[in-house]
Amino acid sequence: MAVETHTPRKDQSHETEKQRWDRNFADLLQELRVAQTGVQILFAFLLTLPFSSGFPQATNFQKDVYIVALISAAFATALIISPVAFHRALFRQGRKPELVRYAHKVASAGLAFMLVSMVSSVLLITDYVLDWKWAIPLTVATALWFLFYWAALPFAHRNWGEDEDENENENEVSAGADRAA
């Protein structure tokens, strides 16, 4: 959910600054809708868990892990929904760049708490169902899986398309020079 700071692509080169911030905000809202649905489903599941028949047999460790999962899901929910409240407060004040920067930061923090909640939930369930010798490696594998797809891969490819854009611009310039000659 990075705020765009690179050179605009060919199809975006005619955007005004206001249009770019509007597009960034619309893109961010779409991303937040996806994340919000996931975290709310997880949060709802966690809220019902103590009322299930097997929960009283949970160990103290499992109950501690449950609290971590529940609280981090609550924090994730608050952070992911936060841009809506911020938008309401800034509505029609012409402060879209500020809103997009804020929404990017809290959405990133919300995803971090969602990661903690997801991994804690996996630990809780695997520890309840399996021996801890299986629960720990499966939880670590899950954490690494999330970190790879949510952090490492996006970070490694944060400049996707920029080289292609530069090559296209160079080809357009040389094609224009050939036509002029």
PDB file of C-alpha atoms in Angstrom:
ATOM      1  CA  MET A   1       0.000   0.000   0.000  1.00  0.00           C
ATOM      2  CA  ALA A   2       2.767   2.349  -0.834  1.00  0.00           C
ATOM      3  CA  VAL A   3       2.073   5.959  -1.669  1.00  0.00           C
ATOM      4  CA  GLU A   4       3.196   6.561  -5.208  1.00  0.00           C
ATOM      5  CA  THR A   5       6.440   8.518  -5.463  1.00  0.00           C
ATOM      6  CA  HIS A   6       7.958   7.303  -8.720  1.00  0.00           C
ATOM      7  CA  THR A   7       7.788   8.849 -12.166  1.00  0.00           C
ATOM      8  CA  PRO A   8       4.282   8.497 -13.593  1.00  0.00           C
ATOM      9  CA  ARG A   9       3.745   5.789 -16.167  1.00  0.00           C
ATOM     10  CA  LYS A  10       2.809   6.599 -19.717  1.00  0.00           C
ATOM     11  CA  ASP A  11      -0.948   6.259 -19.043  1.00  0.00           C
ATOM     12  CA  GLN A  12      -0.643   8.504 -15.953  1.00  0.00           C
ATOM     13  CA  SER A  13       1.574  11.218 -17.440  1.00  0.00           C
ATOM     14  CA  HIS A  14      -1.336  13.572 -18.112  1.00  0.00           C
ATOM     15  CA  GLU A  15      -2.665  13.447 -14.551  1.00  0.00           C
ATOM     16  CA  THR A  16      -2.810  16.585 -12.535  1.00  0.00           C
ATOM     17  CA  GLU A  17      -1.499  16.485  -8.972  1.00  0.00           C
ATOM     18  CA  LYS A  18      -5.100  16.423  -7.683  1.00  0.00           C
ATOM     19  CA  GLN A  19      -6.055  13.567 -10.022  1.00  0.00           C
ATOM     20  CA  ARG A  20      -3.027  11.563  -8.869  1.00  0.00           C
ATOM     21  CA  TRP A  21      -3.970  11.997  -5.172  1.00  0.00           C
ATOM     22  CA  ASP A  22      -7.585  11.091  -5.958  1.00  0.00           C
ATOM     23  CA  ARG A  23      -6.431   7.948  -7.797  1.00  0.00           C
ATOM     24  CA  ASN A  24      -4.045   7.024  -4.959  1.00  0.00           C
ATOM     25  CA  PHE A  25      -6.854   7.435  -2.436  1.00  0.00           C
ATOM     26  CA  ALA A  26      -9.271   5.329  -4.515  1.00  0.00           C
ATOM     27  CA  ASP A  27      -6.616   2.595  -4.882  1.00  0.00           C
ATOM     28  CA  LEU A  28      -5.933   2.659  -1.157  1.00  0.00           C
ATOM     29  CA  LEU A  29      -9.637   2.382  -0.334  1.00  0.00           C
ATOM     30  CA  GLN A  30      -9.920  -0.705  -2.550  1.00  0.00           C
ATOM     31  CA  GLU A  31      -6.999  -2.311  -0.719  1.00  0.00           C
ATOM     32  CA  LEU A  32      -8.512  -1.432   2.650  1.00  0.00           C
ATOM     33  CA  ARG A  33     -11.834  -3.032   1.696  1.00  0.00           C
ATOM     34  CA  VAL A  34     -10.086  -6.349   1.097  1.00  0.00           C
ATOM     35  CA  ALA A  35      -8.058  -6.167   4.323  1.00  0.00           C
ATOM     36  CA  GLN A  36     -11.050  -4.976   6.336  1.00  0.00           C
ATOM     37  CA  THR A  37     -13.170  -7.954   5.325  1.00  0.00           C
ATOM     38  CA  GLY A  38     -10.441 -10.425   6.273  1.00  0.00           C
ATOM     39  CA  VAL A  39      -9.676  -8.892   9.645  1.00  0.00           C
ATOM     40  CA  GLN A  40     -13.356  -8.563  10.544  1.00  0.00           C
ATOM     41  CA  ILE A  41     -14.001 -12.245   9.776  1.00  0.00           C
ATOM     42  CA  LEU A  42     -11.002 -13.236  11.909  1.00  0.00           C
ATOM     43  CA  PHE A  43     -12.096 -10.897  14.710  1.00  0.00           C
ATOM     44  CA  ALA A  44     -15.634 -12.308  14.651  1.00  0.00           C
ATOM     45  CA  PHE A  45     -14.262 -15.851  14.875  1.00  0.00           C
ATOM     46  CA  LEU A  46     -12.029 -14.888  17.796  1.00  0.00           C
ATOM     47  CA  LEU A  47     -14.931 -13.198  19.592  1.00  0.00           C
ATOM     48  CA  THR A  48     -17.003 -16.390  19.469  1.00  0.00           C
ATOM     49  CA  LEU A  49     -14.220 -18.786  20.456  1.00  0.00           C
ATOM     50  CA  PRO A  50     -14.519 -18.459  24.268  1.00  0.00           C
ATOM     51  CA  PHE A  51     -18.178 -19.462  24.017  1.00  0.00           C
ATOM     52  CA  SER A  52     -17.429 -22.751  22.271  1.00  0.00           C
ATOM     53  CA  SER A  53     -17.652 -25.962  24.271  1.00  0.00           C
ATOM     54  CA  GLY A  54     -13.951 -26.835  24.009  1.00  0.00           C
ATOM     55  CA  PHE A  55     -12.517 -23.527  25.161  1.00  0.00           C
ATOM     56  CA  PRO A  56     -12.603 -24.312  28.906  1.00  0.00           C
ATOM     57  CA  GLN A  57     -10.112 -27.148  28.239  1.00  0.00           C
ATOM     58  CA  ALA A  58      -7.619 -24.707  26.718  1.00  0.00           C
ATOM     59  CA  THR A  59      -4.316 -24.416  28.552  1.00  0.00           C
ATOM     60  CA  ASN A  60      -3.121 -21.143  30.071  1.00  0.00           C
ATOM     61  CA  PHE A  61      -0.651 -20.815  27.185  1.00  0.00           C
ATOM     62  CA  GLN A  62      -3.468 -21.203  24.652  1.00  0.00           C
ATOM     63  CA  LYS A  63      -5.563 -18.635  26.494  1.00  0.00           C
ATOM     64  CA  ASP A  64      -2.609 -16.199  26.467  1.00  0.00           C
ATOM     65  CA  VAL A  65      -2.130 -16.763  22.729  1.00  0.00           C
ATOM     66  CA  TYR A  66      -5.870 -16.231  22.280  1.00  0.00           C
ATOM     67  CA  ILE A  67      -5.652 -12.834  24.021  1.00  0.00           C
ATOM     68  CA  VAL A  68      -2.738 -11.802  21.761  1.00  0.00           C
ATOM     69  CA  ALA A  69      -4.714 -12.864  18.672  1.00  0.00           C
ATOM     70  CA  LEU A  70      -7.886 -11.113  19.855  1.00  0.00           C
ATOM     71  CA  ILE A  71      -6.245  -7.817  20.845  1.00  0.00           C
ATOM     72  CA  SER A  72      -4.094  -7.662  17.714  1.00  0.00           C
ATOM     73  CA  ALA A  73      -7.202  -8.316  15.571  1.00  0.00           C
ATOM     74  CA  ALA A  74      -8.982  -5.489  17.403  1.00  0.00           C
ATOM     75  CA  PHE A  75      -6.010  -3.161  16.804  1.00  0.00           C
ATOM     76  CA  ALA A  76      -5.884  -4.197  13.132  1.00  0.00           C
ATOM     77  CA  THR A  77      -9.602  -3.494  12.757  1.00  0.00           C
ATOM     78  CA  ALA A  78      -9.246  -0.047  14.326  1.00  0.00           C
ATOM     79  CA  LEU A  79      -6.265   0.867  12.154  1.00  0.00           C
ATOM     80  CA  ILE A  80      -7.724  -0.420   8.894  1.00  0.00           C
ATOM     81  CA  ILE A  81     -11.020   1.408   9.465  1.00  0.00           C
ATOM     82  CA  SER A  82      -9.274   4.554  10.744  1.00  0.00           C
ATOM     83  CA  PRO A  83      -8.879   6.221   7.300  1.00  0.00           C
ATOM     84  CA  VAL A  84     -12.675   6.387   7.036  1.00  0.00           C
ATOM     85  CA  ALA A  85     -12.904   8.439  10.233  1.00  0.00           C
ATOM     86  CA  PHE A  86      -9.967  10.585   9.123  1.00  0.00           C
ATOM     87  CA  HIS A  87     -11.672  11.176   5.764  1.00  0.00           C
ATOM     88  CA  ARG A  88     -14.852  12.259   7.540  1.00  0.00           C
ATOM     89  CA  ALA A  89     -12.862  14.768   9.617  1.00  0.00           C
ATOM     90  CA  LEU A  90     -11.082  16.215   6.550  1.00  0.00           C
ATOM     91  CA  PHE A  91     -13.999  16.001   4.122  1.00  0.00           C
ATOM     92  CA  ARG A  92     -13.995  18.858   1.596  1.00  0.00           C
ATOM     93  CA  GLN A  93     -10.975  20.558   3.090  1.00  0.00           C
ATOM     94  CA  GLY A  94      -8.711  19.882   0.104  1.00  0.00           C
ATOM     95  CA  ARG A  95      -6.317  17.790   2.194  1.00  0.00           C
ATOM     96  CA  LYS A  96      -6.266  14.603   0.104  1.00  0.00           C
ATOM     97  CA  PRO A  97      -2.430  14.327   0.080  1.00  0.00           C
ATOM     98  CA  GLU A  98      -2.398  14.412   3.883  1.00  0.00           C
ATOM     99  CA  LEU A  99      -5.213  11.855   3.999  1.00  0.00           C
ATOM    100  CA  VAL A 100      -3.434   9.477   1.592  1.00  0.00           C
ATOM    101  CA  ARG A 101      -0.167   9.676   3.561  1.00  0.00           C
ATOM    102  CA  TYR A 102      -1.992   9.041   6.863  1.00  0.00           C
ATOM    103  CA  ALA A 103      -4.084   6.202   5.405  1.00  0.00           C
ATOM    104  CA  HIS A 104      -0.945   4.556   4.003  1.00  0.00           C
ATOM    105  CA  LYS A 105       0.741   4.602   7.420  1.00  0.00           C
ATOM    106  CA  VAL A 106      -2.211   3.291   9.426  1.00  0.00           C
ATOM    107  CA  ALA A 107      -3.059   0.671   6.794  1.00  0.00           C
ATOM    108  CA  SER A 108       0.513  -0.614   6.973  1.00  0.00           C
ATOM    109  CA  ALA A 109       0.305  -0.731  10.777  1.00  0.00           C
ATOM    110  CA  GLY A 110      -3.077  -2.466  10.492  1.00  0.00           C
ATOM    111  CA  LEU A 111      -1.570  -5.137   8.261  1.00  0.00           C
ATOM    112  CA  ALA A 112       1.216  -5.658  10.800  1.00  0.00           C
ATOM    113  CA  PHE A 113      -1.324  -6.242  13.578  1.00  0.00           C
ATOM    114  CA  MET A 114      -3.331  -8.463  11.244  1.00  0.00           C
ATOM    115  CA  LEU A 115      -0.175 -10.523  10.680  1.00  0.00           C
ATOM    116  CA  VAL A 116       0.273 -10.927  14.451  1.00  0.00           C
ATOM    117  CA  SER A 117      -3.357 -11.943  14.817  1.00  0.00           C
ATOM    118  CA  MET A 118      -3.227 -14.454  11.967  1.00  0.00           C
ATOM    119  CA  VAL A 119      -0.038 -16.084  13.210  1.00  0.00           C
ATOM    120  CA  SER A 120      -1.307 -16.124  16.809  1.00  0.00           C
ATOM    121  CA  SER A 121      -4.544 -17.734  15.642  1.00  0.00           C
ATOM    122  CA  VAL A 122      -2.581 -20.416  13.790  1.00  0.00           C
ATOM    123  CA  LEU A 123      -0.503 -21.048  16.924  1.00  0.00           C
ATOM    124  CA  LEU A 124      -3.625 -21.239  19.079  1.00  0.00           C
ATOM    125  CA  ILE A 125      -5.371 -23.745  16.840  1.00  0.00           C
ATOM    126  CA  THR A 126      -2.346 -25.889  15.997  1.00  0.00           C
ATOM    127  CA  ASP A 127      -1.335 -26.042  19.670  1.00  0.00           C
ATOM    128  CA  TYR A 128      -4.895 -27.066  20.598  1.00  0.00           C
ATOM    129  CA  VAL A 129      -5.154 -29.735  17.880  1.00  0.00           C
ATOM    130  CA  LEU A 130      -1.547 -30.974  17.603  1.00  0.00           C
ATOM    131  CA  ASP A 131       1.438 -31.564  19.833  1.00  0.00           C
ATOM    132  CA  TRP A 132       3.567 -28.439  20.365  1.00  0.00           C
ATOM    133  CA  LYS A 133       6.371 -30.131  18.373  1.00  0.00           C
ATOM    134  CA  TRP A 134       4.164 -29.672  15.317  1.00  0.00           C
ATOM    135  CA  ALA A 135       2.443 -26.456  16.354  1.00  0.00           C
ATOM    136  CA  ILE A 136       5.629 -24.397  16.620  1.00  0.00           C
ATOM    137  CA  PRO A 137       7.124 -25.311  13.189  1.00  0.00           C
ATOM    138  CA  LEU A 138       3.754 -24.895  11.478  1.00  0.00           C
ATOM    139  CA  THR A 139       3.295 -21.493  13.093  1.00  0.00           C
ATOM    140  CA  VAL A 140       6.813 -20.395  12.152  1.00  0.00           C
ATOM    141  CA  ALA A 141       6.209 -21.576   8.578  1.00  0.00           C
ATOM    142  CA  THR A 142       2.951 -19.604   8.509  1.00  0.00           C
ATOM    143  CA  ALA A 143       4.685 -16.466   9.812  1.00  0.00           C
ATOM    144  CA  LEU A 144       7.425 -16.790   7.201  1.00  0.00           C
ATOM    145  CA  TRP A 145       4.827 -17.344   4.485  1.00  0.00           C
ATOM    146  CA  PHE A 146       2.993 -14.139   5.451  1.00  0.00           C
ATOM    147  CA  LEU A 147       6.233 -12.168   5.788  1.00  0.00           C
ATOM    148  CA  PHE A 148       7.385 -13.323   2.369  1.00  0.00           C
ATOM    149  CA  TYR A 149       4.179 -12.321   0.580  1.00  0.00           C
ATOM    150  CA  TRP A 150       3.303  -9.255   2.652  1.00  0.00           C
ATOM    151  CA  ALA A 151       6.789  -7.769   3.145  1.00  0.00           C
ATOM    152  CA  ALA A 152       9.743  -9.359   1.353  1.00  0.00           C
ATOM    153  CA  LEU A 153       8.174  -9.812  -2.090  1.00  0.00           C
ATOM    154  CA  PRO A 154       6.544  -6.357  -2.252  1.00  0.00           C
ATOM    155  CA  PHE A 155       9.744  -4.728  -0.974  1.00  0.00           C
ATOM    156  CA  ALA A 156      11.895  -6.589  -3.503  1.00  0.00           C
ATOM    157  CA  HIS A 157       9.581  -5.552  -6.351  1.00  0.00           C
ATOM    158  CA  ARG A 158       8.641  -2.046  -5.257  1.00  0.00           C
ATOM    159  CA  ASN A 159      10.131  -0.616  -8.477  1.00  0.00           C
ATOM    160  CA  TRP A 160       8.363  -2.967 -10.883  1.00  0.00           C
ATOM    161  CA  GLY A 161       7.707  -1.289 -14.195  1.00  0.00           C
ATOM    162  CA  GLU A 162      10.075   1.633 -13.714  1.00  0.00           C
ATOM    163  CA  ASP A 163      12.752   0.096 -15.960  1.00  0.00           C
ATOM    164  CA  GLU A 164      10.083  -0.672 -18.566  1.00  0.00           C
ATOM    165  CA  ASP A 165       8.826   2.921 -18.387  1.00  0.00           C
ATOM    166  CA  GLU A 166      12.365   4.247 -18.876  1.00  0.00           C
ATOM    167  CA  ASN A 167      12.894   1.945 -21.873  1.00  0.00           C
ATOM    168  CA  GLU A 168       9.556   3.026 -23.379  1.00  0.00           C
ATOM    169  CA  ASN A 169      10.463   6.700 -22.916  1.00  0.00           C
ATOM    170  CA  GLU A 170      13.887   6.126 -24.523  1.00  0.00           C
ATOM    171  CA  ASN A 171      12.267   4.273 -27.447  1.00  0.00           C
ATOM    172  CA  GLU A 172       9.731   7.097 -27.910  1.00  0.00           C
ATOM    173  CA  VAL A 173      12.490   9.713 -27.913  1.00  0.00           C
ATOM    174  CA  SER A 174      14.610   7.770 -30.419  1.00  0.00           C
ATOM    175  CA  ALA A 175      11.525   7.063 -32.576  1.00  0.00           C
ATOM    176  CA  GLY A 176      10.717  10.754 -32.563  1.00  0.00           C
ATOM    177  CA  ALA A 177      14.310  11.608 -33.495  1.00  0.00           C
ATOM    178  CA  ASP A 178      14.185   9.080 -36.363  1.00  0.00           C
ATOM    179  CA  ARG A 179      10.975  10.651 -37.662  1.00  0.00           C
ATOM    180  CA  ALA A 180      12.476  14.121 -37.439  1.00  0.00           C
ATOM    181  CA  ALA A 181      15.570  13.038 -39.395  1.00  0.00           C
TER     182      ALA A 181
END
